Amino acid sequence: MPKITIDNRIVEVEDGDTLLQSCLDEDLEIPHFCYHPAMSAPANCRQCLVEVGMPRVDRETRERVLDEDGNPVIDFMPKLQTSCSMKVADGMVVRSHRTSELVKRAQKDNLEFLLINHPLDCPICDQAGHCPLQNQTYKYGPEGSRFEFRKVMKPKNIELGPRVVLDGERCINCTRCTRFTQEISGSHQLTIIERGVRNYPMTPPGVVFDEPYSMNVIDICPVGALTSKDHRFKARIWEMSQTPSISTTNAKGSNCVYHVKDNLVMNVTARTNMDVNEFWLADEDRLDYRKFNENRPEGPAIGGQAADWDAAYAEAARLLQSTSGQRVFFLGSALSTTEDNYLLARLAEHLGADAPAYIPHIEAGHGDNWLRTDDRAPNTQGCERLGFSALDAEVLKSRLAGGDIDVLYVMEDDPVGEGLCELADLEGVKVIVHHHHTTNETLPAAAVAIPAAMAVETVGTFVNCDGHAQRLRPAKAIKGVNRTLAMEVGKSRADLHGTPFDRWYTESNMVDCEPGWVSIPAIAERVGLSLSYKGPRAIMAELSEDNPAFTGATYDAMGESGVRLDVTHQPDTHTQTA
Amino acid sequence: MTDFIKDPVVSLPDRMPEPVIPGDELFFTDEEKKQIETWVSRYPTADGAVMRVLWLAQEKFSFLPAEVVQLVANALDMPYAKVYGVATFYTQYFKEKKGKYVFDVCTCFSCQWCGGYDMLHYLEEKLRVHAGETTGDGLFTIQEAECLGACGSAPMLQITNGPYVHNLTREKIDALIDALREGNMPAFESVTLPQDEDELSGNRRTDVDKTTSSVTPPVSETVK
């Protein structure tokens, strides 16, 4: 591996890497805008300039020339080099802005150029607060501008497509967005038009920027030129708490960050995980967050009448014990966590019922072999690995029609809404439902309705379609006191947590619900089964010990990037994606 | 460019334009396709031929509306957006309908000093249109251009991305317009360099018959 000297520090770097990436890998910041590790380096922002020298080599002997002290003589290149396009070579000597006044000056002047036509509308710009241009100008830029002329006025508030809005004036023409459509998504829907001072990214005539990954350009835009139509002007970045978690729209489990303010999810952005989604996130994952905020239930109900939690648990336990276990039908859920499904299986086993089935959420033709899958549920693989089978609608219908079922226990799903049965089929059946939404169509038939925490409110594990087990972290608080959740909220938000603008502690937007690992043990206790775990962490620890399909999936091992589970235990009965 | 400094507004192109070339005229003939193939074969990838093919399309359709850009993209199996980016980058590709003859009057430094603006304004008055506009009969378009690399024979203009007219005077412009109205395009003309006149017996080119001798341009009245 080549050894290079960066600012008098000798580091070993990967052969073939670019100088900029090597510096970033060493935690040495080099300011840059156009470079993105996943894409080609056009070297057009000119911000990553450094001084680069190579040891002088004797032309005859091909030996390095040494000076009087025995050190190699370094010949510096006559001009500054863009580190993003410079490949590392053994013996290379690099001076960045930390050691070179010249580089410092170049960065400052370059920023002055970039800002010549950049509007100073940071106070109303959505990017302000997490804007590379703003940050780097503070750090490396000049104190003011010497530009005396009118700034160029370019088209503003242009809807490139249904989800992305362009502000041409803010653009610094780094071409990250156009390269994304050319090199990553392949949609080729964007290009830089015009030239010189007039250029900006645009769709060609007759084309709408509507590809299913269009919103990634918002993440990679180093200025506020591309903003989300959905999130525009809704909240400033510093008003929201950011929680690293995973998306729930499909079986890929793309890593994302939930931005939450006052216990409302405001925005979802991509989080890097090279094993799952790399740097990207599908638009559907970003936009499907209203389900966490809207139509949420307010406390449990018995027979449609509001009840308190103890009464609801007691009623559920009474119903479960009112008949033989064989006449209780348990429905697990590909929408809820592995831990909750495991607890449900334990409860079913205790009562002598069959192992739970889960409702498949397959939407044929939706997947694209990238970050979207045919499977629209996040944890189908987790259910499969627990030994649950996909529910056959005919079996359920015939058992209901035959009067074989006295109690139907539905965890975090909606058999009526999914078309597996009709409300009429459920007449005479006592239905216990853990539900996410008041729009759940099974609710009218529910004898006991128990509000369930959603993926952004609970702690748990989802296993994605490739067998990658990943942790969910609570992004927003729910009503009631729960030590485990409270501690996890504090931990998951880590340093980012604690913005005074996020009033997460007020009850106004808290949902009165419980995670499955609270409500199921509460019911189990009342039917004589002790499921007293110290939270989901202990449940997963037990699963990873006892069940070979989950070997290694402890919370510590999963961390922020997850664990790839053993493929040999992947059930072959269920094909996941197209 | 002066107007742009005073009022630096970049307009948004029509994003959903109506097609202007009828569908049954929108194709390359077999002969043209063969020509495109020869150009493509000269480059490692088909993308390399894009400028030449855009040029061919402009000669055929007289300008490059969106559907023609799409036609070129299809012909080269290239992304439409990329071809559109190329077409908008170069001012010599016309994105809208222009007159039959397009005057690119140079108003860059050397020509400006020698009367480029005088010539531009004379043309504007004579044809009764402003720079950037086309005459009502669709014959002439006047444009301001940046340096066209003929400072030695300033002031000058270029006709429809073709021949240069050097050492412009009002009389020369009168004669030029008359000739163009009759359909006579001026021939290509080269101008010698002053140093050549002494050292290389007047010309280092082989096409001596198309060459005129260099003259020292006068300083413009407006800058005197």
Tab-separated table of C-alpha atoms in Angstrom, chain A residues 360-562:
chain	number	residue	atom	x	y	z
A	360	PRO	CA	-48.102	-11.092	3.295
A	361	HIS	CA	-47.998	-7.583	1.856
A	362	ILE	CA	-46.864	-8.400	-1.661
A	363	GLU	CA	-47.456	-5.874	-4.428
A	364	ALA	CA	-46.318	-7.625	-7.584
A	365	GLY	CA	-44.364	-5.450	-9.983
A	366	HIS	CA	-43.465	-2.797	-7.427
A	367	GLY	CA	-39.877	-3.889	-6.898
A	368	ASP	CA	-36.986	-2.715	-9.027
A	369	ASN	CA	-34.069	-4.831	-7.817
A	370	TRP	CA	-32.641	-1.809	-6.074
A	371	LEU	CA	-34.168	-0.221	-3.004
A	372	ARG	CA	-37.799	-0.980	-3.698
A	373	THR	CA	-39.224	-4.456	-3.306
A	374	ASP	CA	-42.470	-6.206	-4.200
A	375	ASP	CA	-42.868	-6.862	-0.510
A	376	ARG	CA	-44.329	-3.745	1.106
A	377	ALA	CA	-43.772	-4.926	4.699
A	378	PRO	CA	-40.477	-4.363	6.513
A	379	ASN	CA	-40.146	-7.584	8.485
A	380	THR	CA	-41.472	-10.481	6.404
A	381	GLN	CA	-38.095	-12.144	6.674
A	382	GLY	CA	-38.185	-11.818	10.461
A	383	CYS	CA	-41.554	-13.592	10.573
A	384	GLU	CA	-40.290	-16.310	8.253
A	385	ARG	CA	-37.219	-16.854	10.369
A	386	LEU	CA	-39.451	-17.232	13.440
A	387	GLY	CA	-41.179	-20.051	11.584
A	388	PHE	CA	-44.371	-18.143	10.799
A	389	SER	CA	-46.047	-18.997	7.542
A	390	ALA	CA	-47.729	-16.615	5.145
A	391	LEU	CA	-51.451	-16.577	5.758
A	392	ASP	CA	-53.551	-18.231	3.107
A	393	ALA	CA	-56.757	-16.214	2.735
A	394	GLU	CA	-58.755	-19.329	1.811
A	395	VAL	CA	-57.657	-21.181	4.938
A	396	LEU	CA	-58.666	-18.285	7.167
A	397	LYS	CA	-62.009	-17.926	5.376
A	398	SER	CA	-62.860	-21.609	5.565
A	399	ARG	CA	-61.893	-21.826	9.226
A	400	LEU	CA	-63.995	-18.753	9.982
A	401	ALA	CA	-66.925	-20.128	7.971
A	402	GLY	CA	-66.583	-23.499	9.648
A	403	GLY	CA	-66.825	-21.844	13.060
A	404	ASP	CA	-63.395	-23.190	14.074
A	405	ILE	CA	-62.263	-19.884	15.479
A	406	ASP	CA	-63.573	-18.349	18.668
A	407	VAL	CA	-60.877	-15.752	19.210
A	408	LEU	CA	-58.858	-14.021	16.500
A	409	TYR	CA	-55.731	-12.308	17.827
A	410	VAL	CA	-54.423	-9.749	15.306
A	411	MET	CA	-51.111	-8.066	15.987
A	412	GLU	CA	-50.465	-4.756	14.224
A	413	ASP	CA	-52.207	-5.597	11.000
A	414	ASP	CA	-55.581	-5.346	9.304
A	415	PRO	CA	-57.016	-8.572	7.859
A	416	VAL	CA	-60.220	-6.840	6.733
A	417	GLY	CA	-58.385	-3.952	5.121
A	418	GLU	CA	-56.059	-6.391	3.388
A	419	GLY	CA	-59.057	-8.195	1.933
A	420	LEU	CA	-58.450	-11.476	3.727
A	421	CYS	CA	-61.906	-11.555	5.208
A	422	GLU	CA	-65.044	-9.448	5.523
A	423	LEU	CA	-66.370	-7.849	8.672
A	424	ALA	CA	-69.372	-10.150	8.290
A	425	ASP	CA	-67.069	-13.184	8.467
A	426	LEU	CA	-65.957	-12.048	11.898
A	427	GLU	CA	-69.433	-12.059	13.451
A	428	GLY	CA	-69.422	-14.263	16.497
A	429	VAL	CA	-65.629	-14.194	16.641
A	430	LYS	CA	-63.976	-12.321	19.482
A	431	VAL	CA	-61.295	-10.214	17.859
A	432	ILE	CA	-58.323	-8.777	19.737
A	433	VAL	CA	-56.505	-6.160	17.664
A	434	HIS	CA	-53.235	-4.340	18.246
A	435	HIS	CA	-53.699	-1.453	15.846
A	436	HIS	CA	-51.605	1.430	14.536
A	437	HIS	CA	-54.389	3.529	13.098
A	438	THR	CA	-57.991	4.434	13.733
A	439	THR	CA	-58.537	3.693	10.033
A	440	ASN	CA	-57.832	0.001	10.637
A	441	GLU	CA	-60.829	-1.698	8.996
A	442	THR	CA	-60.815	-4.628	11.392
A	443	LEU	CA	-61.513	-2.281	14.315
A	444	PRO	CA	-65.341	-2.336	14.063
A	445	ALA	CA	-65.208	-6.056	14.771
A	446	ALA	CA	-62.744	-5.729	17.642
A	447	ALA	CA	-63.767	-6.870	21.092
A	448	VAL	CA	-60.534	-5.439	22.474
A	449	ALA	CA	-58.510	-2.806	20.629
A	450	ILE	CA	-54.991	-2.150	21.868
A	451	PRO	CA	-53.102	0.763	20.272
A	452	ALA	CA	-49.628	-0.315	19.182
A	453	ALA	CA	-46.477	1.756	18.881
A	454	MET	CA	-45.206	2.151	15.316
A	455	ALA	CA	-41.690	1.663	14.060
A	456	VAL	CA	-40.664	5.212	15.018
A	457	GLU	CA	-41.882	4.792	18.596
A	458	THR	CA	-40.512	1.436	19.570
A	459	VAL	CA	-37.310	-0.496	20.000
A	460	GLY	CA	-36.929	-3.613	17.931
A	461	THR	CA	-35.418	-5.503	15.058
A	462	PHE	CA	-36.446	-5.833	11.416
A	463	VAL	CA	-34.841	-8.357	9.098
A	464	ASN	CA	-34.689	-7.145	5.523
A	465	CYS	CA	-35.205	-9.168	2.350
A	466	ASP	CA	-31.504	-10.041	2.178
A	467	GLY	CA	-31.416	-11.290	5.760
A	468	HIS	CA	-29.878	-8.133	7.175
A	469	ALA	CA	-31.054	-7.657	10.755
A	470	GLN	CA	-31.261	-4.006	11.765
A	471	ARG	CA	-32.372	-2.101	14.821
A	472	LEU	CA	-35.230	0.321	15.069
A	473	ARG	CA	-34.700	3.280	17.320
A	474	PRO	CA	-37.441	5.368	18.889
A	475	ALA	CA	-37.627	8.739	17.159
A	476	LYS	CA	-40.637	10.092	19.023
A	477	ALA	CA	-42.098	9.670	22.445
A	478	ILE	CA	-45.394	7.988	23.317
A	479	LYS	CA	-47.729	8.589	26.237
A	480	GLY	CA	-47.071	6.829	29.471
A	481	VAL	CA	-43.873	6.109	31.334
A	482	ASN	CA	-41.531	3.493	29.985
A	483	ARG	CA	-37.973	3.427	31.276
A	484	THR	CA	-36.609	1.355	28.394
A	485	LEU	CA	-38.086	3.663	25.774
A	486	ALA	CA	-37.025	6.792	27.625
A	487	MET	CA	-33.449	5.541	27.824
A	488	GLU	CA	-33.440	4.477	24.188
A	489	VAL	CA	-34.786	7.862	23.076
A	490	GLY	CA	-31.939	9.526	24.896
A	491	LYS	CA	-29.394	7.129	23.439
A	492	SER	CA	-30.668	7.015	19.893
A	493	ARG	CA	-30.616	10.743	19.495
A	494	ALA	CA	-27.227	10.919	21.151
A	495	ASP	CA	-25.529	14.242	20.585
A	496	LEU	CA	-28.153	15.404	18.156
A	497	HIS	CA	-30.827	15.132	20.781
A	498	GLY	CA	-31.697	18.074	22.908
A	499	THR	CA	-32.588	20.894	20.542
A	500	PRO	CA	-34.724	23.279	22.580
A	501	PHE	CA	-37.056	23.651	19.599
A	502	ASP	CA	-38.190	20.023	19.731
A	503	ARG	CA	-40.724	19.940	22.538
A	504	TRP	CA	-40.858	16.152	22.596
A	505	TYR	CA	-41.726	16.176	26.293
A	506	THR	CA	-45.104	17.866	25.837
A	507	GLU	CA	-48.034	15.521	25.536
A	508	SER	CA	-49.760	17.279	22.640
A	509	ASN	CA	-48.650	14.929	19.864
A	510	MET	CA	-47.868	11.856	21.931
A	511	VAL	CA	-49.879	8.809	20.978
A	512	ASP	CA	-51.444	6.756	23.738
A	513	CYS	CA	-50.113	3.395	22.621
A	514	GLU	CA	-47.751	0.676	23.818
A	515	PRO	CA	-45.078	-1.314	22.058
A	516	GLY	CA	-45.824	-5.014	21.633
A	517	TRP	CA	-43.109	-5.944	24.098
A	518	VAL	CA	-45.100	-4.123	26.792
A	519	SER	CA	-48.661	-5.116	25.893
A	520	ILE	CA	-48.101	-8.791	25.054
A	521	PRO	CA	-46.302	-9.600	28.346
A	522	ALA	CA	-49.062	-7.719	30.164
A	523	ILE	CA	-51.681	-9.985	28.617
A	524	ALA	CA	-49.472	-13.077	28.989
A	525	GLU	CA	-49.069	-12.388	32.671
A	526	ARG	CA	-52.836	-12.464	33.067
A	527	VAL	CA	-53.086	-15.855	31.402
A	528	GLY	CA	-50.319	-17.255	33.564
A	529	LEU	CA	-47.280	-16.875	31.329
A	530	SER	CA	-44.343	-14.846	32.555
A	531	LEU	CA	-42.648	-12.969	29.728
A	532	SER	CA	-40.714	-10.642	31.965
A	533	TYR	CA	-37.798	-9.543	29.837
A	534	LYS	CA	-35.700	-6.507	30.534
A	535	GLY	CA	-36.874	-4.911	27.328
A	536	PRO	CA	-36.405	-5.931	23.692
A	537	ARG	CA	-32.627	-6.011	24.033
A	538	ALA	CA	-32.938	-9.083	26.274
A	539	ILE	CA	-35.508	-10.686	23.973
A	540	MET	CA	-33.156	-10.380	21.002
A	541	ALA	CA	-30.263	-11.662	23.091
A	542	GLU	CA	-32.294	-14.780	23.889
A	543	LEU	CA	-33.368	-15.206	20.238
A	544	SER	CA	-29.812	-14.905	18.980
A	545	GLU	CA	-28.794	-17.632	21.453
A	546	ASP	CA	-31.664	-20.056	20.953
A	547	ASN	CA	-32.718	-19.643	17.331
A	548	PRO	CA	-30.024	-20.406	14.717
A	549	ALA	CA	-31.874	-18.188	12.219
A	550	PHE	CA	-30.948	-15.200	14.406
A	551	THR	CA	-27.424	-16.140	15.447
A	552	GLY	CA	-25.332	-13.072	16.075
A	553	ALA	CA	-28.208	-10.594	15.991
A	554	THR	CA	-27.634	-9.023	19.392
A	555	TYR	CA	-28.266	-5.320	19.843
A	556	ASP	CA	-24.611	-4.558	20.374
A	557	ALA	CA	-23.615	-6.440	17.231
A	558	MET	CA	-26.299	-4.793	15.132
A	559	GLY	CA	-25.330	-1.316	16.224
A	560	GLU	CA	-26.173	1.290	13.617
A	561	SER	CA	-25.445	-0.761	10.504
A	562	GLY	CA	-27.021	-4.138	11.263
